[in-house]
CSV table of C-alpha atoms and ligand atoms in Angstrom, one decimal:
chain,number,residue,atom,x,y,z
A,1048,MET,CA,0.0,0.0,0.0
A,1049,THR,CA,1.3,3.4,-0.9
A,1050,ASP,CA,1.8,5.6,2.2
A,1051,PHE,CA,0.3,9.0,1.0
A,1052,SER,CA,1.2,10.8,4.3
A,1053,LYS,CA,4.8,10.0,3.5
A,1054,THR,CA,4.5,11.2,-0.1
A,1055,ARG,CA,2.8,14.4,1.1
A,1056,ALA,CA,5.8,15.1,3.4
A,1057,ALA,CA,8.1,14.9,0.3
A,1058,PHE,CA,6.7,18.2,-1.2
A,1059,HIS,CA,7.2,21.8,-0.4
A,1060,LEU,CA,3.7,23.2,0.1
A,1061,PRO,CA,3.4,26.7,1.3
A,1062,GLU,CA,1.6,27.3,4.6
A,1063,GLY,CA,-2.0,28.1,4.2
A,1064,VAL,CA,-2.4,26.9,0.7
A,1065,ILE,CA,-4.6,24.1,-0.6
A,1066,TYR,CA,-3.1,23.3,-4.0
A,1067,LEU,CA,-5.6,21.9,-6.5
A,1068,ASP,CA,-3.6,22.9,-9.6
A,1069,GLY,CA,-1.1,20.1,-9.7
A,1070,ASN,CA,-2.7,19.1,-13.0
A,1071,SER,CA,-1.2,22.4,-14.4
A,1072,LEU,CA,2.1,22.8,-12.5
A,1073,GLY,CA,3.1,20.3,-9.9
A,1074,PRO,CA,4.6,21.5,-6.7
A,1075,LEU,CA,8.3,21.4,-5.7
A,1076,PRO,CA,9.5,18.0,-4.4
A,1077,ALA,CA,11.9,18.2,-1.4
A,1078,GLY,CA,14.9,16.8,-3.1
A,1079,VAL,CA,14.9,18.8,-6.2
A,1080,GLU,CA,16.7,22.0,-5.1
A,1081,ALA,CA,19.7,20.1,-3.7
A,1082,ARG,CA,20.0,18.0,-6.9
A,1083,ALA,CA,19.8,21.1,-9.1
A,1084,ARG,CA,22.5,22.8,-6.9
A,1085,HIS,CA,24.7,19.8,-7.3
A,1086,ALA,CA,24.3,19.9,-11.0
A,1087,ILE,CA,25.1,23.6,-11.1
A,1088,GLU,CA,28.0,23.7,-8.8
A,1089,SER,CA,29.7,20.3,-8.9
A,1090,GLU,CA,28.9,19.3,-12.4
A,1091,TRP,CA,28.7,22.4,-14.5
A,1092,GLY,CA,30.9,24.4,-12.1
A,1093,ASP,CA,33.7,22.0,-11.4
A,1094,MET,CA,33.5,19.4,-14.2
A,1095,LEU,CA,32.8,22.0,-17.0
A,1096,ILE,CA,32.6,20.3,-20.4
A,1097,ARG,CA,33.8,17.0,-18.9
A,1098,ALA,CA,30.4,16.6,-17.3
A,1099,TRP,CA,28.7,15.6,-20.5
A,1100,ASN,CA,30.6,12.3,-20.1
A,1101,GLN,CA,31.5,12.2,-16.4
A,1102,ALA,CA,28.1,13.3,-15.0
A,1103,GLY,CA,26.2,11.3,-17.6
A,1104,TRP,CA,24.6,14.4,-19.2
A,1105,MET,CA,24.6,12.9,-22.7
A,1106,ALA,CA,22.8,9.6,-21.6
A,1107,GLN,CA,20.3,11.5,-19.4
A,1108,PRO,CA,17.4,11.9,-21.9
A,1109,LYS,CA,17.2,8.2,-22.4
A,1110,ARG,CA,17.9,7.3,-18.8
A,1111,VAL,CA,15.1,9.6,-17.7
A,1112,GLY,CA,13.0,8.3,-20.5
A,1113,ASP,CA,13.3,4.8,-19.1
A,1114,ARG,CA,11.8,6.0,-15.8
A,1115,ILE,CA,8.9,7.7,-17.6
A,1116,ALA,CA,8.4,4.5,-19.6
A,1117,LYS,CA,7.6,2.5,-16.4
A,1118,LEU,CA,4.8,5.0,-15.6
A,1119,ILE,CA,3.1,4.8,-19.0
A,1120,GLY,CA,3.3,1.0,-19.6
A,1121,ALA,CA,6.1,1.2,-22.2
A,1122,PRO,CA,9.2,-0.8,-22.4
A,1123,ALA,CA,12.7,0.5,-21.6
A,1124,GLY,CA,14.3,2.0,-24.6
A,1125,SER,CA,11.0,3.3,-26.0
A,1126,VAL,CA,10.9,6.8,-24.5
A,1127,VAL,CA,13.3,9.8,-24.8
A,1128,MET,CA,13.2,13.2,-23.3
A,1129,GLY,CA,13.6,16.7,-24.7
A,1130,ASP,CA,12.1,19.9,-26.0
A,1131,THR,CA,8.5,20.8,-25.3
A,1132,LEU,CA,5.4,18.8,-25.7
A,1133,SER,CA,4.4,21.0,-28.6
A,1134,ILE,CA,7.6,20.0,-30.4
A,1135,LYS,CA,7.1,16.3,-29.5
A,1136,VAL,CA,3.5,16.5,-31.0
A,1137,TYR,CA,5.0,17.8,-34.2
A,1138,GLN,CA,7.7,15.1,-34.3
A,1139,ALA,CA,5.2,12.3,-33.6
A,1140,LEU,CA,2.7,13.5,-36.2
A,1141,ALA,CA,5.4,14.1,-38.9
A,1142,SER,CA,6.7,10.6,-38.4
A,1143,ALA,CA,3.4,8.9,-38.3
A,1144,LEU,CA,2.2,10.6,-41.5
A,1145,GLU,CA,5.3,9.4,-43.2
A,1146,LEU,CA,4.5,5.8,-42.2
A,1147,ASN,CA,1.2,6.2,-43.8
A,1148,PRO,CA,1.9,8.1,-47.0
A,1149,GLU,CA,-1.2,7.2,-49.1
A,1150,ARG,CA,-3.6,8.8,-46.7
A,1151,LYS,CA,-4.3,12.5,-46.1
A,1152,VAL,CA,-6.4,12.8,-43.1
A,1153,VAL,CA,-5.4,13.5,-39.5
A,1154,LEU,CA,-8.3,12.9,-37.1
A,1155,SER,CA,-8.5,14.7,-33.8
A,1156,ASP,CA,-11.3,16.1,-31.6
A,1157,ASN,CA,-12.3,19.5,-30.3
A,1158,GLY,CA,-11.5,18.6,-26.7
A,1159,ASN,CA,-7.8,18.5,-27.6
A,1160,PHE,CA,-5.5,21.0,-26.2
A,1161,PRO,CA,-5.2,23.8,-28.8
A,1162,THR,CA,-1.4,23.6,-29.2
A,1163,ASP,CA,-1.7,20.1,-30.4
A,1164,LEU,CA,-4.2,21.2,-33.1
A,1165,TYR,CA,-2.0,24.3,-33.9
A,1166,MET,CA,1.2,22.2,-34.3
A,1167,ALA,CA,-0.7,19.7,-36.6
A,1168,ASP,CA,-2.0,22.6,-38.6
A,1169,GLY,CA,1.4,24.1,-39.1
A,1170,LEU,CA,2.9,20.8,-40.0
A,1171,LEU,CA,0.2,19.9,-42.6
A,1172,ARG,CA,0.6,23.3,-44.3
A,1173,SER,CA,4.3,23.1,-44.5
A,1174,LEU,CA,4.0,19.5,-45.9
A,1175,GLY,CA,1.9,21.0,-48.7
A,1176,LYS,CA,0.5,17.6,-49.7
A,1177,GLU,CA,-3.1,18.5,-49.2
A,1178,HIS,CA,-3.5,16.8,-45.9
A,1179,GLU,CA,-6.6,17.6,-43.9
A,1180,LEU,CA,-7.0,18.1,-40.1
A,1181,ARG,CA,-10.4,16.8,-39.3
A,1182,VAL,CA,-11.6,17.9,-35.9
A,1183,VAL,CA,-14.8,16.3,-34.5
A,1184,ASP,CA,-16.6,16.2,-31.2
A,1185,PRO,CA,-15.0,13.8,-28.7
A,1186,GLU,CA,-18.1,11.6,-28.8
A,1187,ALA,CA,-17.9,11.3,-32.5
A,1188,VAL,CA,-14.3,10.2,-32.7
A,1189,GLU,CA,-14.9,6.5,-32.8
A,1190,ALA,CA,-17.5,6.7,-35.6
A,1191,SER,CA,-15.3,9.0,-37.6
A,1192,ILE,CA,-12.4,6.5,-37.8
A,1193,ASP,CA,-12.4,5.1,-41.3
A,1194,ASP,CA,-10.0,4.0,-44.0
A,1195,THR,CA,-9.2,7.6,-45.0
A,1196,VAL,CA,-7.5,8.4,-41.8
A,1197,ALA,CA,-3.8,8.4,-41.8
A,1198,VAL,CA,-3.3,9.2,-38.1
A,1199,LEU,CA,-5.6,9.4,-35.2
A,1200,MET,CA,-4.2,12.1,-32.9
A,1201,LEU,CA,-5.9,12.4,-29.5
A,1202,THR,CA,-5.3,13.6,-25.9
A,1203,HIS,CA,-6.2,10.8,-23.6
A,1204,VAL,CA,-7.7,13.2,-20.8
A,1205,ASP,CA,-9.4,16.4,-21.9
A,1206,TYR,CA,-7.7,19.4,-20.2
A,1207,ARG,CA,-10.9,21.2,-19.7
A,1208,THR,CA,-13.4,18.7,-18.5
A,1209,GLY,CA,-11.2,15.7,-17.5
A,1210,ARG,CA,-13.2,13.4,-19.9
A,1211,MET,CA,-11.1,10.4,-20.8
A,1212,HIS,CA,-11.0,8.5,-24.1
A,1213,ASP,CA,-10.9,4.7,-24.1
A,1214,MET,CA,-7.4,4.4,-25.3
A,1215,ALA,CA,-7.5,0.6,-26.0
A,1216,SER,CA,-10.7,0.5,-28.0
A,1217,LEU,CA,-9.9,3.6,-30.1
A,1218,THR,CA,-6.4,2.3,-30.8
A,1219,LYS,CA,-7.7,-1.0,-31.9
A,1220,LYS,CA,-10.4,0.6,-34.2
A,1221,ALA,CA,-7.7,2.9,-35.8
A,1222,HIS,CA,-5.4,0.0,-36.3
A,1223,ASP,CA,-8.2,-2.1,-37.9
A,1224,CYS,CA,-8.8,0.8,-40.3
A,1225,GLY,CA,-5.1,1.0,-41.2
A,1226,ALA,CA,-4.4,4.2,-39.2
A,1227,LEU,CA,-1.6,5.0,-36.8
A,1228,VAL,CA,-2.3,6.4,-33.4
A,1229,ILE,CA,-0.7,9.2,-31.4
A,1230,TRP,CA,-1.7,9.6,-27.7
A,1231,ASP,CA,-1.0,12.8,-25.8
A,1232,LEU,CA,-0.6,11.8,-22.1
A,1233,ALA,CA,-0.2,15.3,-20.7
A,1234,HIS,CA,-3.0,14.7,-18.2
A,1235,SER,CA,-2.4,11.0,-17.8
A,1236,ALA,CA,1.2,10.4,-17.0
A,1237,GLY,CA,1.5,10.4,-13.2
A,1238,ALA,CA,-2.3,10.6,-12.8
A,1239,MET,CA,-3.1,7.0,-13.5
A,1240,ARG,CA,-1.8,3.7,-14.9
A,1241,VAL,CA,-1.3,3.9,-18.6
A,1242,ASP,CA,-0.8,0.8,-20.6
A,1243,LEU,CA,0.8,1.8,-23.9
A,1244,THR,CA,2.1,-1.7,-24.7
A,1245,GLY,CA,-1.2,-3.3,-23.9
A,1246,CYS,CA,-3.0,-0.9,-26.3
A,1247,ASN,CA,-0.3,-1.3,-28.9
A,1248,ALA,CA,-0.1,2.4,-29.3
A,1249,ASP,CA,2.2,3.7,-32.1
A,1250,PHE,CA,3.3,7.0,-30.6
A,1251,ALA,CA,2.8,8.8,-27.3
A,1252,VAL,CA,3.9,12.2,-26.1
A,1253,GLY,CA,3.4,14.2,-22.8
A,1254,CYS,CA,4.8,16.8,-20.6
A,1255,THR,CA,6.4,16.4,-17.1
A,1256,TYR,CA,5.6,19.6,-15.3
A,1257,LYS,CA,2.0,18.6,-14.5
A,1258,TYR,CA,1.4,15.3,-12.6
A,1259,LEU,CA,5.1,14.5,-12.7
A,1260,ASN,CA,6.3,17.6,-10.8
A,1261,GLY,CA,9.3,18.3,-13.0
A,1262,GLY,CA,9.0,22.1,-12.6
A,1263,PRO,CA,8.2,24.9,-15.0
A,1264,GLY,CA,9.9,24.2,-18.4
A,1265,ALA,CA,10.6,20.6,-17.6
A,1266,PRO,CA,11.4,18.6,-20.8
A,1267,ALA,CA,8.6,16.6,-22.6
A,1268,PHE,CA,8.7,13.0,-23.6
A,1269,ILE,CA,8.1,10.9,-26.7
A,1270,HIS,CA,7.4,7.2,-27.0
A,1271,VAL,CA,7.8,5.3,-30.2
A,1272,ARG,CA,6.7,1.6,-30.3
A,1273,PRO,CA,9.9,-0.5,-30.5
A,1274,ASP,CA,9.1,-2.1,-33.8
A,1275,LEU,CA,8.6,1.3,-35.5
A,1276,GLN,CA,11.6,3.0,-34.1
A,1277,ASP,CA,13.9,2.1,-37.0
A,1278,LYS,CA,11.3,2.9,-39.5
A,1279,VAL,CA,10.6,6.5,-38.5
A,1280,ARG,CA,12.5,9.3,-40.2
A,1281,PRO,CA,12.7,12.2,-37.8
A,1282,ALA,CA,11.4,15.4,-39.3
A,1283,LEU,CA,13.4,17.4,-36.7
A,1284,SER,CA,16.7,15.8,-37.7
A,1285,GLY,CA,18.9,17.5,-35.2
A,1286,TRP,CA,22.5,16.4,-34.5
A,1287,LEU,CA,21.8,14.6,-31.2
A,1288,GLY,CA,19.4,12.3,-33.0
A,1289,HIS,CA,22.2,11.5,-35.5
A,1290,GLU,CA,23.7,8.0,-35.5
A,1291,ALA,CA,27.2,9.5,-34.7
A,1292,PRO,CA,26.9,13.2,-33.6
A,1293,PHE,CA,30.5,13.6,-32.9
A,1294,ALA,CA,31.5,12.2,-36.3
A,1295,PHE,CA,30.2,15.6,-37.5
A,1296,ASP,CA,29.2,14.1,-40.9
A,1297,LEU,CA,27.6,16.5,-43.2
A,1298,ASP,CA,24.7,14.0,-44.0
A,1299,TYR,CA,22.1,13.1,-41.6
A,1300,ARG,CA,21.7,9.5,-40.6
A,1301,PRO,CA,19.1,8.6,-37.9
A,1302,GLY,CA,20.4,7.3,-34.6
A,1303,ALA,CA,19.5,3.8,-33.3
A,1304,GLY,CA,16.1,3.3,-31.8
A,1305,ILE,CA,14.5,6.0,-29.8
A,1306,GLU,CA,17.7,8.2,-29.8
A,1307,ARG,CA,16.7,9.4,-33.2
A,1308,MET,CA,13.8,11.4,-31.6
A,1309,ARG,CA,16.3,13.6,-29.9
A,1310,VAL,CA,16.9,17.0,-31.4
A,1311,GLY,CA,19.5,19.3,-29.9
A,1312,THR,CA,21.3,19.9,-26.6
A,1313,PRO,CA,19.1,18.8,-23.8
A,1314,PRO,CA,18.2,21.1,-20.8
A,1315,VAL,CA,20.5,19.5,-18.3
A,1316,VAL,CA,19.6,21.4,-15.1
A,1317,GLN,CA,15.9,21.1,-15.8
A,1318,MET,CA,16.2,17.5,-16.6
A,1319,THR,CA,18.1,16.9,-13.4
A,1320,MET,CA,15.3,18.5,-11.5
A,1321,LEU,CA,12.8,16.2,-13.2
A,1322,GLU,CA,15.1,13.2,-12.5
A,1323,ALA,CA,15.0,14.0,-8.8
A,1324,ALA,CA,11.2,14.6,-8.9
A,1325,LEU,CA,10.7,11.1,-10.3
A,1326,ASP,CA,12.3,9.5,-7.2
A,1327,ILE,CA,8.9,9.5,-5.5
A,1328,TRP,CA,7.3,7.2,-8.0
A,1329,ASP,CA,9.5,4.3,-6.8
A,1330,GLU,CA,7.3,4.4,-3.7
A,1331,VAL,CA,3.9,4.8,-5.4
A,1332,ASP,CA,1.6,2.1,-6.7
A,1333,LEU,CA,-0.3,3.6,-9.7
A,1334,ASP,CA,-3.4,1.7,-8.8
A,1335,ASP,CA,-3.4,2.9,-5.2
A,1336,LEU,CA,-2.8,6.4,-6.7
A,1337,ARG,CA,-5.8,6.1,-9.1
A,1338,ALA,CA,-8.1,4.8,-6.3
A,1339,ARG,CA,-7.2,7.7,-4.0
A,1340,SER,CA,-7.7,10.2,-6.9
A,1341,ILE,CA,-11.2,8.8,-7.5
A,1342,GLU,CA,-12.0,8.9,-3.8
A,1343,LEU,CA,-10.9,12.6,-3.6
A,1344,SER,CA,-12.7,13.7,-6.8
A,1345,GLU,CA,-15.9,11.9,-5.7
A,1346,LEU,CA,-15.8,13.5,-2.3
A,1347,PHE,CA,-15.3,16.9,-4.1
A,1348,ILE,CA,-18.3,16.3,-6.3
A,1349,ALA,CA,-20.4,15.1,-3.5
A,1350,GLU,CA,-19.6,18.1,-1.3
A,1351,VAL,CA,-20.0,20.6,-4.2
A,1352,GLU,CA,-23.5,19.2,-4.9
A,1353,LYS,CA,-24.4,19.6,-1.2
A,1354,GLN,CA,-23.0,23.0,-0.6
A,1355,ALA,CA,-22.7,24.9,-3.9
A,1356,PRO,CA,-25.9,24.8,-6.0
A,1357,GLN,CA,-24.7,27.8,-8.0
A,1358,VAL,CA,-22.2,25.7,-10.1
A,1359,THR,CA,-22.7,22.7,-12.3
A,1360,ILE,CA,-20.3,19.8,-12.7
A,1361,ALA,CA,-18.7,19.9,-16.1
A,1362,SER,CA,-16.8,16.6,-15.7
A,1363,PRO,CA,-18.1,13.2,-16.4
A,1364,ARG,CA,-19.9,11.8,-13.4
A,1365,ASP,CA,-18.6,8.3,-14.0
A,1366,PRO,CA,-15.1,8.3,-12.4
A,1367,GLN,CA,-14.0,5.6,-14.8
A,1368,ILE,CA,-14.1,8.0,-17.6
A,1369,ARG,CA,-12.7,11.0,-15.8
A,1370,GLY,CA,-9.1,11.9,-15.3
A,1371,SER,CA,-7.6,13.3,-12.0
A,1372,GLN,CA,-9.5,16.6,-12.1
A,1373,VAL,CA,-13.0,18.1,-11.7
A,1374,SER,CA,-14.3,21.1,-13.5
A,1375,LEU,CA,-17.1,23.3,-12.5
A,1376,LYS,CA,-19.1,25.6,-14.8
A,1377,PHE,CA,-19.9,28.9,-13.4
A,1378,GLU,CA,-20.8,32.1,-15.3
A,1379,HIS,CA,-18.4,34.2,-13.0
A,1380,GLY,CA,-15.9,31.4,-12.8
A,1381,TYR,CA,-12.8,33.6,-13.4
A,1382,ALA,CA,-13.7,36.0,-10.6
A,1383,ALA,CA,-14.7,33.1,-8.3
A,1384,MET,CA,-11.4,31.5,-9.0
A,1385,GLN,CA,-9.5,34.6,-8.1
A,1386,ALA,CA,-11.5,34.9,-4.9
A,1387,LEU,CA,-10.6,31.3,-4.0
A,1388,ILE,CA,-7.0,31.8,-4.7
A,1389,ALA,CA,-7.1,35.0,-2.5
A,1390,ARG,CA,-8.2,32.6,0.2
A,1391,GLY,CA,-5.5,30.2,-0.4
A,1392,VAL,CA,-7.4,27.6,-2.5
A,1393,ILE,CA,-5.5,27.4,-5.8
A,1394,GLY,CA,-7.1,26.0,-8.8
A,1395,ASP,CA,-7.3,27.5,-12.2
A,1396,PHE,CA,-9.8,28.8,-14.9
A,1397,ARG,CA,-10.2,27.8,-18.5
A,1398,ALA,CA,-12.3,30.0,-20.8
A,1399,PRO,CA,-15.2,30.5,-21.2
A,1400,ASP,CA,-16.6,29.5,-17.8
A,1401,MET,CA,-14.7,26.5,-16.3
A,1402,MET,CA,-13.2,26.4,-12.8
A,1403,ARG,CA,-10.7,23.6,-12.8
A,1404,PHE,CA,-9.5,21.5,-9.7
A,1405,GLY,CA,-6.9,18.9,-9.8
A,1406,PHE,CA,-6.8,15.9,-7.4
A,1407,THR,CA,-3.3,14.7,-6.8
A,1408,PRO,CA,-3.1,12.1,-4.0
A,1409,LEU,CA,0.7,12.5,-3.6
A,1410,TYR,CA,0.0,15.7,-1.5
A,1411,ILE,CA,-3.7,16.3,-1.4
A,1412,ASP,CA,-6.0,14.6,1.1
A,1413,GLU,CA,-9.6,14.5,2.2
A,1414,ASN,CA,-9.2,17.4,4.7
A,1415,ASP,CA,-8.0,19.7,1.8
A,1416,VAL,CA,-11.0,18.7,-0.4
A,1417,ARG,CA,-13.5,19.4,2.4
A,1418,GLN,CA,-11.9,22.7,3.2
A,1419,ALA,CA,-11.7,23.8,-0.3
A,1420,VAL,CA,-15.4,23.1,-1.0
A,1421,GLU,CA,-16.3,25.0,2.3
A,1422,ILE,CA,-14.3,28.0,1.2
A,1423,LEU,CA,-15.8,27.9,-2.3
A,1424,ALA,CA,-19.4,27.6,-1.0
A,1425,GLY,CA,-18.8,30.6,1.2
A,1426,ILE,CA,-17.6,32.6,-1.7
A,1427,LEU,CA,-20.6,31.7,-3.9
A,1428,GLU,CA,-23.1,32.1,-1.0
A,1429,THR,CA,-21.8,35.7,-0.2
A,1430,ARG,CA,-20.9,36.6,-3.8
A,1431,ALA,CA,-17.4,37.4,-2.5
A,1432,TRP,CA,-16.2,37.1,-6.0
A,1433,ASP,CA,-18.2,40.2,-7.1
A,1434,ARG,CA,-15.4,42.7,-6.6
A,1435,PRO,CA,-13.4,44.6,-9.3
A,1436,GLU,CA,-10.0,43.1,-8.3
A,1437,PHE,CA,-11.3,39.6,-9.1
A,1438,THR,CA,-12.4,40.4,-12.6
A,1439,LYS,CA,-9.0,41.7,-14.0
A,1440,ARG,CA,-7.6,39.1,-16.3
A,1441,GLU,CA,-4.0,38.1,-15.9
A,1442,LYS,CA,-2.0,36.8,-18.8
A,1443,VAL,CA,-2.0,33.2,-17.3
A,1444,THR,CA,-5.4,32.1,-16.0
B,2942,PLP,C1,-0.2,21.1,-21.1
B,2942,PLP,C2,-0.4,20.6,-22.5
B,2942,PLP,C3,0.4,21.1,-23.5
B,2942,PLP,C4,1.5,22.0,-23.3
B,2942,PLP,O1,2.4,22.0,-24.3
B,2942,PLP,P1,3.8,22.6,-24.1
B,2942,PLP,O2,4.5,22.6,-25.4
B,2942,PLP,O3,4.5,21.9,-23.0
B,2942,PLP,O4,3.6,24.1,-23.6
B,2942,PLP,C5,0.2,20.5,-24.8
B,2942,PLP,N1,-0.8,19.5,-25.0
B,2942,PLP,C6,-1.6,19.1,-24.0
B,2942,PLP,C7,-2.7,18.0,-24.2
B,2942,PLP,C8,-1.5,19.6,-22.7
B,2942,PLP,O5,-2.3,19.2,-21.7
């Protein structure tokens, strides 16, 4: 059994804050600062250029990738770190399209995170081969998979509502129709057990600053199924994905296996922070985590229904098709969220009217949930949100 009081103690959580936004930016794990300092002072500072070999910087993207692989049900050697998730979406889609050259349709849904769709749109335009990005309602995805689809590109858990796609059945249907599948695991990795191998997914991508607590700007990951790795031709053919970067050949030859999905110099300090943040997963059973997450979100929903009639639940009621968050619809959601944050309950807001709350059992418990709802109910009851300072929109919501 995972000891969640122990994991909670492993995070720096400011006094007086109930943090329900770990689905957007995970908090600082206790060991990260010391490891970052070590990387800066002892590695960069003392080893200088030698650290690429001596401190293992060059091997780090794959070493950390292997640890992520365990969390997403992928074999060692199938995940590599680097860049941002937007870039990894682009890479995965470019490679997938090249593996299915006769077809022109990329199928996605309008619950996807906009950057995934933006990156797809940009890629398709620069390919100039009359590809089509077909975006349907999430409920219509399954019926829209047919033998015109080259690539099915979906985010597993909807960032807005927490609605979760059935990864196994959609992957199977796509494969039956001859399409490749890319799963974006931004809101899944570190939130629940994912079984990429069991689903036979072709590609997966995700970020590490949400449920994996790698810190702002932590590098993203990409997974390519082992049997496809030597067939994919990287579109972003940077030197560190080359077979022999230090041969300095003028021609690009892709590296072996997943290494070819590397692009350029990795963010070493940032990746060291992520590597330290991943230590906690050695002590966590993902099934325990998921069970706790469901308990917390069910409690939240039950209490909101009892105490806050002003809002409606925008997330699926069935916890089996809901990720690790609950969203509430409220006309004045932005102001209400600002009022909540002013009282130490931190969630976030997604336009036009969605108040979002993440439930992260590593450091959130039932007390937090009960207290958060009580404070929310008070704000709604007294219209405490109805003040000019709570309506001023910041850049990041
Ligand atoms: C958070 C998130 C992103 C963010 O992309 P970055 O390149 O890391 O800024 C992209 N896609 C999804 C589905 C997300 O949830």
